Short mmCIF file of C-alpha atoms and ligand atoms in Angstrom, two decimals:
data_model
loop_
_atom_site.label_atom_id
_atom_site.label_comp_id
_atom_site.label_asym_id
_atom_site.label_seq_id
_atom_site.Cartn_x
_atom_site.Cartn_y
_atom_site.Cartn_z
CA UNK I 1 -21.44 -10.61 84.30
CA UNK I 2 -18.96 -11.41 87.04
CA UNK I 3 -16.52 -14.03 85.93
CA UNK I 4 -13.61 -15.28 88.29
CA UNK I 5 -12.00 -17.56 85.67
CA UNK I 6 -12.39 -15.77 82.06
CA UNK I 7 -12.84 -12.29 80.59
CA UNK I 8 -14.37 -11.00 78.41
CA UNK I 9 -14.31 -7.96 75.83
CA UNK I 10 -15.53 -6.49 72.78
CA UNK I 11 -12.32 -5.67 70.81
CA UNK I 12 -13.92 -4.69 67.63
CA UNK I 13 -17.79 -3.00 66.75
CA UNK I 14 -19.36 -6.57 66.67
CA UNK I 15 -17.13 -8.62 68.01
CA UNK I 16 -17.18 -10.33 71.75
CA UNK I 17 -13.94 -12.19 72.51
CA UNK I 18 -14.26 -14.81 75.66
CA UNK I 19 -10.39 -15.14 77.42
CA UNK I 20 -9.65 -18.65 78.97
CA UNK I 21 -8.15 -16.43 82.05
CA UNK I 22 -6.31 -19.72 84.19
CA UNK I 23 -2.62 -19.09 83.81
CA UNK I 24 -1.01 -21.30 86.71
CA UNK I 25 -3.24 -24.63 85.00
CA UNK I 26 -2.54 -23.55 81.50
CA UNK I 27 -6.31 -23.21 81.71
CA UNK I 28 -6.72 -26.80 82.23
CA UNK I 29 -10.73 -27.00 82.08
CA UNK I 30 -12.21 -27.64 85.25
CA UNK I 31 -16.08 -27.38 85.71
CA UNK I 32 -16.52 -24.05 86.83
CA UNK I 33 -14.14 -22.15 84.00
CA UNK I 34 -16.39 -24.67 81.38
CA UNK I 35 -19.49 -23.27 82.80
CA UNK I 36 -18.16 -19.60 82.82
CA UNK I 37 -16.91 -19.96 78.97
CA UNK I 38 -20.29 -21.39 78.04
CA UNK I 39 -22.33 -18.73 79.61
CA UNK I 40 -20.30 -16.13 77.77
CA UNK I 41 -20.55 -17.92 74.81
CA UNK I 42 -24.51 -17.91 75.40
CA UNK I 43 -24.65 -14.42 76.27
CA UNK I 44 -22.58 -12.70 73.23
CA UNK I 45 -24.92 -15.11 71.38
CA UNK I 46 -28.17 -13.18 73.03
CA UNK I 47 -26.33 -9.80 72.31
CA UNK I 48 -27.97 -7.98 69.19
CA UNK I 49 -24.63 -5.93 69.08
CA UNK I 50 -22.33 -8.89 68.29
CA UNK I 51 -22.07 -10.61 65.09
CA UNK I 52 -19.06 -13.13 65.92
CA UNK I 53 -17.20 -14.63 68.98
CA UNK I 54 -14.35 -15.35 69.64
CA UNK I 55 -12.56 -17.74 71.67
CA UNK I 56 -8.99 -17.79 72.91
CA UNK I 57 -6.49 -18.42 76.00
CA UNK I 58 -2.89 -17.13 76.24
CA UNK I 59 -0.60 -17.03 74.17
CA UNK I 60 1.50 -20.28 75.90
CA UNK I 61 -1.87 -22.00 76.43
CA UNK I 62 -5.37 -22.69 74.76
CA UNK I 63 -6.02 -24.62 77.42
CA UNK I 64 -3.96 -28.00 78.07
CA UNK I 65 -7.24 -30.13 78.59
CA UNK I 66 -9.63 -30.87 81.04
CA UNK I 67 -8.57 -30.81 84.78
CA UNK I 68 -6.73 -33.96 85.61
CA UNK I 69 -6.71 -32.89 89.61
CA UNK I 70 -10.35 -32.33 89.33
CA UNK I 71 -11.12 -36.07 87.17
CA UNK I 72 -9.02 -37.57 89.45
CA UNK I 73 -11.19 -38.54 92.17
CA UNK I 74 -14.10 -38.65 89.83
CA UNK I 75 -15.79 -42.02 88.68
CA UNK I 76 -18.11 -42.73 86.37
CA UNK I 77 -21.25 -41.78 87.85
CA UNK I 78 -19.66 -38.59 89.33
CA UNK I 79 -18.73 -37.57 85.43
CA UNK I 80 -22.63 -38.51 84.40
CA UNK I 81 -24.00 -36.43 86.59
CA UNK I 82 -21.39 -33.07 86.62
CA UNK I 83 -22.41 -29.96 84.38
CA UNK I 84 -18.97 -29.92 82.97
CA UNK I 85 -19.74 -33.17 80.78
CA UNK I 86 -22.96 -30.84 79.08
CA UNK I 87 -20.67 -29.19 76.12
CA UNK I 88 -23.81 -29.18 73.85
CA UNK I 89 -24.45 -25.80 75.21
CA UNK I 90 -21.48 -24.78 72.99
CA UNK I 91 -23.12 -26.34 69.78
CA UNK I 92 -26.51 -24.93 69.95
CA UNK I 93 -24.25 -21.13 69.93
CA UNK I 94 -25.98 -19.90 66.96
CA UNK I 95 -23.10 -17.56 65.80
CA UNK I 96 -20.17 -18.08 64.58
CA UNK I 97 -17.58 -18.43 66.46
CA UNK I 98 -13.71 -18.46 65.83
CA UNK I 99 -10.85 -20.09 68.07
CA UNK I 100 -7.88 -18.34 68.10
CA UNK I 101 -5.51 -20.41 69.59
CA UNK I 102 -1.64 -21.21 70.57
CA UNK I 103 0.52 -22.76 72.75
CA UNK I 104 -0.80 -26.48 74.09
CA UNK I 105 -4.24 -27.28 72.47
CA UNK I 106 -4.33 -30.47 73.96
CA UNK I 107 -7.76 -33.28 74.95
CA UNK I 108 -10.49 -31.12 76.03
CA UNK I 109 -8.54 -27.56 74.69
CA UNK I 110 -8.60 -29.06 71.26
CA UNK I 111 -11.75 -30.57 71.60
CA UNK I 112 -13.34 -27.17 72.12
CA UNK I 113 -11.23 -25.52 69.06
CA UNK I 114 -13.17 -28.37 66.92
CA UNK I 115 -16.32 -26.96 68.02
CA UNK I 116 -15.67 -23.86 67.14
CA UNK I 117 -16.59 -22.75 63.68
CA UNK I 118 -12.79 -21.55 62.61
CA UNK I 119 -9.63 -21.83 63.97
CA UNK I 120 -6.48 -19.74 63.20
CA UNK I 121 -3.51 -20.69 65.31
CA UNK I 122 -0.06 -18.95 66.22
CA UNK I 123 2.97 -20.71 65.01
CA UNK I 124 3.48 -22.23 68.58
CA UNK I 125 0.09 -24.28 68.46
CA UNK I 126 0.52 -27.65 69.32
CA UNK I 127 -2.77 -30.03 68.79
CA UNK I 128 -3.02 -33.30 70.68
CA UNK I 129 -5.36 -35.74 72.18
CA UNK I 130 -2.96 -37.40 74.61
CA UNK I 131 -6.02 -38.63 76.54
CA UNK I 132 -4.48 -42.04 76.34
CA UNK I 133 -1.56 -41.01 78.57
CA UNK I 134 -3.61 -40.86 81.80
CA UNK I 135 -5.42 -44.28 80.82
CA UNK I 136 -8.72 -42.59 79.18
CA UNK I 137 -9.83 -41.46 75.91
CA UNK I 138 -10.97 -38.03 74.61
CA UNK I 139 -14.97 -37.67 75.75
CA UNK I 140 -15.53 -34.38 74.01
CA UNK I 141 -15.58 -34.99 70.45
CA UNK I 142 -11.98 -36.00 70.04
CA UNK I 143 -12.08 -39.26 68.20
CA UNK I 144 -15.06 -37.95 65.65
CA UNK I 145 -14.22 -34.72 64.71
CA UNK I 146 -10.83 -34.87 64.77
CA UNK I 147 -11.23 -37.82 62.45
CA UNK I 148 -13.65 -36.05 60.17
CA UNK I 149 -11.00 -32.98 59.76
CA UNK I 150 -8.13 -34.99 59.52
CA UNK I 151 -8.95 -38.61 58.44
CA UNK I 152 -8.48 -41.89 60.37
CA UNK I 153 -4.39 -42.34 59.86
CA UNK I 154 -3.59 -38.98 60.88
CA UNK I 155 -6.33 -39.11 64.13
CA UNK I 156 -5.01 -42.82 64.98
CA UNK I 157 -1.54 -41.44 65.33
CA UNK I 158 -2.53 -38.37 67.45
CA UNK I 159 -4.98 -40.57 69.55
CA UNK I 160 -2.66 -43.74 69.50
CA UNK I 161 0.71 -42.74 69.57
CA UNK I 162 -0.30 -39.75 72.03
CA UNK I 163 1.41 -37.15 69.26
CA UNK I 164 0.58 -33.61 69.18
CA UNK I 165 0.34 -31.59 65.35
CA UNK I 166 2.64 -28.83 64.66
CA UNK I 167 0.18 -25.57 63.49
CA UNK I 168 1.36 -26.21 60.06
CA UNK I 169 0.74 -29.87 60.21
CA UNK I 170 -2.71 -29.05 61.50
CA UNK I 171 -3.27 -26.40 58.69
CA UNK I 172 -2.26 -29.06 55.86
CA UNK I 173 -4.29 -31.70 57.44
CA UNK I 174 -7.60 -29.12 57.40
CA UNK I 175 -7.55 -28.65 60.96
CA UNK I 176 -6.82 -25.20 61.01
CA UNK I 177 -8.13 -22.05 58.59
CA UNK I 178 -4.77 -20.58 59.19
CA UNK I 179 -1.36 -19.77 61.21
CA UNK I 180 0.02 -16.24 62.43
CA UNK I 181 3.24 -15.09 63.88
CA UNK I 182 2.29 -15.25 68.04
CA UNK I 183 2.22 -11.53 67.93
CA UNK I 184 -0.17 -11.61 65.09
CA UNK I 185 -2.76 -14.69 65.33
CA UNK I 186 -5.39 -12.64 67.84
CA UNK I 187 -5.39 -9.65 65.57
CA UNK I 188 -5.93 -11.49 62.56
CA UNK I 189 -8.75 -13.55 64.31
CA UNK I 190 -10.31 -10.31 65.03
CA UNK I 191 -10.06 -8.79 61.38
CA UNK I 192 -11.42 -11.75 60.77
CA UNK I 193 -14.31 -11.59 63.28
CA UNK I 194 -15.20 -8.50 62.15
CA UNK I 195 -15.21 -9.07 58.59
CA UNK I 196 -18.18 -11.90 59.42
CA UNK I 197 -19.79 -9.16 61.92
CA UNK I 198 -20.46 -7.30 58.90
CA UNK I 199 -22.61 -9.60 57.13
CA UNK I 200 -25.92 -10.26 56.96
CA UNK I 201 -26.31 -12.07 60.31
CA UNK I 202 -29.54 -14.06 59.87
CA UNK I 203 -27.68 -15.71 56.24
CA UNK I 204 -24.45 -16.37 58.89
CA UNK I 205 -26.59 -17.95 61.34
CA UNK I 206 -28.16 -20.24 58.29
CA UNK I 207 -24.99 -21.28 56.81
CA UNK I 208 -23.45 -21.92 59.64
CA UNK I 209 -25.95 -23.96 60.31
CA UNK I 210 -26.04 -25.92 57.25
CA UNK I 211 -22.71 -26.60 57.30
CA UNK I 212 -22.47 -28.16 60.43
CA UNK I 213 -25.56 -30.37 59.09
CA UNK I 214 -23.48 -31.42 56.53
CA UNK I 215 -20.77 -33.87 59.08
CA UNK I 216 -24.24 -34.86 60.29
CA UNK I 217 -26.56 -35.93 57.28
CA UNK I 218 -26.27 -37.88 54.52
CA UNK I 219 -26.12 -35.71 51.06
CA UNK I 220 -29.44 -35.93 50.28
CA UNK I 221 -31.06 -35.05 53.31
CA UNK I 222 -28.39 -32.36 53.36
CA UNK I 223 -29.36 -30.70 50.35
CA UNK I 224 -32.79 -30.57 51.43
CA UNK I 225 -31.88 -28.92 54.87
CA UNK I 226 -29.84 -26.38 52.94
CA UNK I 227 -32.52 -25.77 50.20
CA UNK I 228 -35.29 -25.18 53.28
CA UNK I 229 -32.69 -22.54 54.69
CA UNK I 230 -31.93 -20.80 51.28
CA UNK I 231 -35.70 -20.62 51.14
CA UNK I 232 -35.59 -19.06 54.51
CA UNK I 233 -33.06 -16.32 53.44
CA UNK I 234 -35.61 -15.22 51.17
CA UNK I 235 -38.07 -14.46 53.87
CA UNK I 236 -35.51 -11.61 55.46
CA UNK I 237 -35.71 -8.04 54.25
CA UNK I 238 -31.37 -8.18 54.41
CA UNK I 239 -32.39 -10.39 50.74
CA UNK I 240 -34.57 -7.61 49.63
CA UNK I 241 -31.85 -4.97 50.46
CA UNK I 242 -28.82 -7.31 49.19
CA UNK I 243 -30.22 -7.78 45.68
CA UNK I 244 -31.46 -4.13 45.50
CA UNK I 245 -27.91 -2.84 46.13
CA UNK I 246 -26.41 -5.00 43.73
CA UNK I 247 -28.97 -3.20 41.00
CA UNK I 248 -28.50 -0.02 41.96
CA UNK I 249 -24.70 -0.62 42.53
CA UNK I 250 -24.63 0.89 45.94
CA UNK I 251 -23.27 -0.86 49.80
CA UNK I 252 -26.13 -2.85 51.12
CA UNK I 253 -27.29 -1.29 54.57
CA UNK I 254 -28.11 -4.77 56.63
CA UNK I 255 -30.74 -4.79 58.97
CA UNK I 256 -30.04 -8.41 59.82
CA UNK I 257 -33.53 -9.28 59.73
N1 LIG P 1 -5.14 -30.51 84.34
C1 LIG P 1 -4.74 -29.95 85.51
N2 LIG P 1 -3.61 -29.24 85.64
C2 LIG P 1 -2.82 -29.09 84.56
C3 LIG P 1 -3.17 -29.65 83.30
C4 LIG P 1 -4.40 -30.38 83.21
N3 LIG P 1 -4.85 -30.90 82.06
N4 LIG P 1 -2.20 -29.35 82.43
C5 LIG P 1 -1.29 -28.62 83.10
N5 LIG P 1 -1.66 -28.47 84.39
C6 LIG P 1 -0.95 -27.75 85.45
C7 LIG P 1 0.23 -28.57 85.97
O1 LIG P 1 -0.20 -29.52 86.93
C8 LIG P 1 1.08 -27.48 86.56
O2 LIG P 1 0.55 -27.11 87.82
P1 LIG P 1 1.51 -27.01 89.14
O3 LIG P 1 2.18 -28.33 89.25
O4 LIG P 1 2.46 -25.89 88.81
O5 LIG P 1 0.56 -26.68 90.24
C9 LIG P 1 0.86 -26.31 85.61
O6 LIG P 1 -0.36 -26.58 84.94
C10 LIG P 1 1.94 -26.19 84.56
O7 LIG P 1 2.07 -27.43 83.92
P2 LIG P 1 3.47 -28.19 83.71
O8 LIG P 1 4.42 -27.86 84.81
O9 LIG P 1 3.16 -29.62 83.47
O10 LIG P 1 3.98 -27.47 82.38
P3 LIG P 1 4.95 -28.07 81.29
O11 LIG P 1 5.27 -26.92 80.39
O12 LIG P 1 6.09 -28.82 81.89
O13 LIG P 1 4.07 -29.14 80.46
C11 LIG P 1 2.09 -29.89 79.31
C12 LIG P 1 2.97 -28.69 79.70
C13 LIG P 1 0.82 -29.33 78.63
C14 LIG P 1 2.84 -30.78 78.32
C15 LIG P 1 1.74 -30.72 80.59
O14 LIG P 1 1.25 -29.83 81.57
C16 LIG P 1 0.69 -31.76 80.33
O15 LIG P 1 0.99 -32.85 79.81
N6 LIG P 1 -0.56 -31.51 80.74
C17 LIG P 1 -1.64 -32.48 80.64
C18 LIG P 1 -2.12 -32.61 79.22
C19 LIG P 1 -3.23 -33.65 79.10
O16 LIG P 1 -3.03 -34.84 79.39
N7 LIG P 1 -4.38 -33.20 78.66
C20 LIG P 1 -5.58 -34.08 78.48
C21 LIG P 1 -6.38 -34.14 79.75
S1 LIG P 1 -7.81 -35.18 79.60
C22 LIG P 1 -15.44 -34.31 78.41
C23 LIG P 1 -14.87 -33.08 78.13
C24 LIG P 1 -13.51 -32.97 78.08
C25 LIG P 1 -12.70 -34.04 78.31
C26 LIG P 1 -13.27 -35.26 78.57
C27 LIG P 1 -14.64 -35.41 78.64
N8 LIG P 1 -16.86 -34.45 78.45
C28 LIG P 1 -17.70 -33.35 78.01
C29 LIG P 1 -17.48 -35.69 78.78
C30 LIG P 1 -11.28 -33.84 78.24
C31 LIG P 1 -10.35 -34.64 78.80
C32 LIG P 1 -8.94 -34.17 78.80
O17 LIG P 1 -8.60 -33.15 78.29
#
């Protein structure tokens, strides 16, 4: 697939990695590199070969937000009706996919590390909504799930007070699953990667999305969602094969159906 504004790559059996590929903007998001990621994202998530994606920029950059030349002469209406503002595409991804990010992860950039499914950051990360510094507010997600991973006084003062989280303020808050040396983070995001291309992909596909039922549901209803996909696991033949190897103490051979 010919993409002007990413690449793409398959670093590791299983493994696609999508490049925010925008250097002079610090891959500031405009529509067409939002579209490009999606579509990757969407088409590692058709490929039978790949078990986990991931997502990353430069090593100076994540991406510093969405495109501030490009919003600037947009109103209202123009934002309703552009297929940048459509980032549910990312959510319906059904495999898991893992930011690995440094530099500026700021508005938009972090917005799209929160919809990932695991972050590990370089030491350099810096995480900020500074939406509020051009006279907006975050529109991707900002003020709800950076709430629900940090809590309200730590979000206020990002959102507020415009003030970006170091990587190790971001990993004690629960932002982030961990931090790397810069010369480290992408490698250890794809060990990583490839440690969850391994499994048995139909069981990642249902926990991951179980989990992300459970910022949505109530604990109930969440329980029942995950008990109807636990009784779904038991309908693939990777269950049959997974139990059997444990009994006859040998490496289960997935089939990941
Ligand atoms: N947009 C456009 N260009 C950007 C940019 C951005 N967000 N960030 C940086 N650049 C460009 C700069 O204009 C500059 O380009 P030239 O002037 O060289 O042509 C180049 O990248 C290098 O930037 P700087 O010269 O500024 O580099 P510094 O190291 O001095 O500063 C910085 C780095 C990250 C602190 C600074 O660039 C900065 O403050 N950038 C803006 C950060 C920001 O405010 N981000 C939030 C934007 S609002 C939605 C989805 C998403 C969003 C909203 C809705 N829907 C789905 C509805 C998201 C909104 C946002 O993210």
């Amino acid at each position: 697939m010919p993409y002007e504004m990413i690449l793409t790559e398959t670093p590791a059996p299983g493994v696609g990695l999508a490049r925010l590929n925008r250097p002079q903007a610090l891959n500031a998001l405009n529509s067409q590199i939002t579209r490009e990621i999606f579509d990757a994202l969407e088409a590692f998530d058709r490929d039978d070969s790949i078990g986990c994606i991931i997502l990353t920029g430069s090593d100076k950059a994540f991406a510093a937000g969405a495109d501030i030349k490009q919003m600037a002469d947009t109103d209202a209406v123009g934002m309703m009706g552009d297929d940048f503002t459509d980032w549910s595409r990312m959510s319906r991804v059904g495999k898991p996919i893992i930011a690995a990010v440094s530099g500026w992860v700021l508005g938009g950039g972090c917005e799209m590390a929160m919809m990932c499914d695991l972050i590990v950051a370089s030491e350099t990360a810096k995480f900020g909504q500074p939406e509020i510094s051009i006279g907006i507010i975050p529109g991707a997600g900002g003020t709800q799930r950076l709430t629900r991973a940090v809590g309200k006084a730590v979000a206020m003062e990002v959102m507020l007070g415009s003030r970006n989280l170091t990587a190790l303020e971001a990993q004690t808050a629960g932002l982030v699953n961990w931090v790397a040396p810069v010369e480290t983070y992408l490698d250890e995001a794809i060990q990583l990667a490839s440690k969850i291309a391994e499994m048995p992909r139909v069981a990642v596909r249902l926990i991951k999305d179980a989990v992300n039922k459970a910022e949505e549901l109530p604990l109930s209803a969440g329980l029942d969602y995950e008990k109807r996909n636990f009784y779904l696991a038991f309908a693939t033949e990777d269950k049959t094969e997974g139990m059997t190897a444990f009994v006859e103490k040998r490496k289960p051979q997935w089939k990941h159906r």
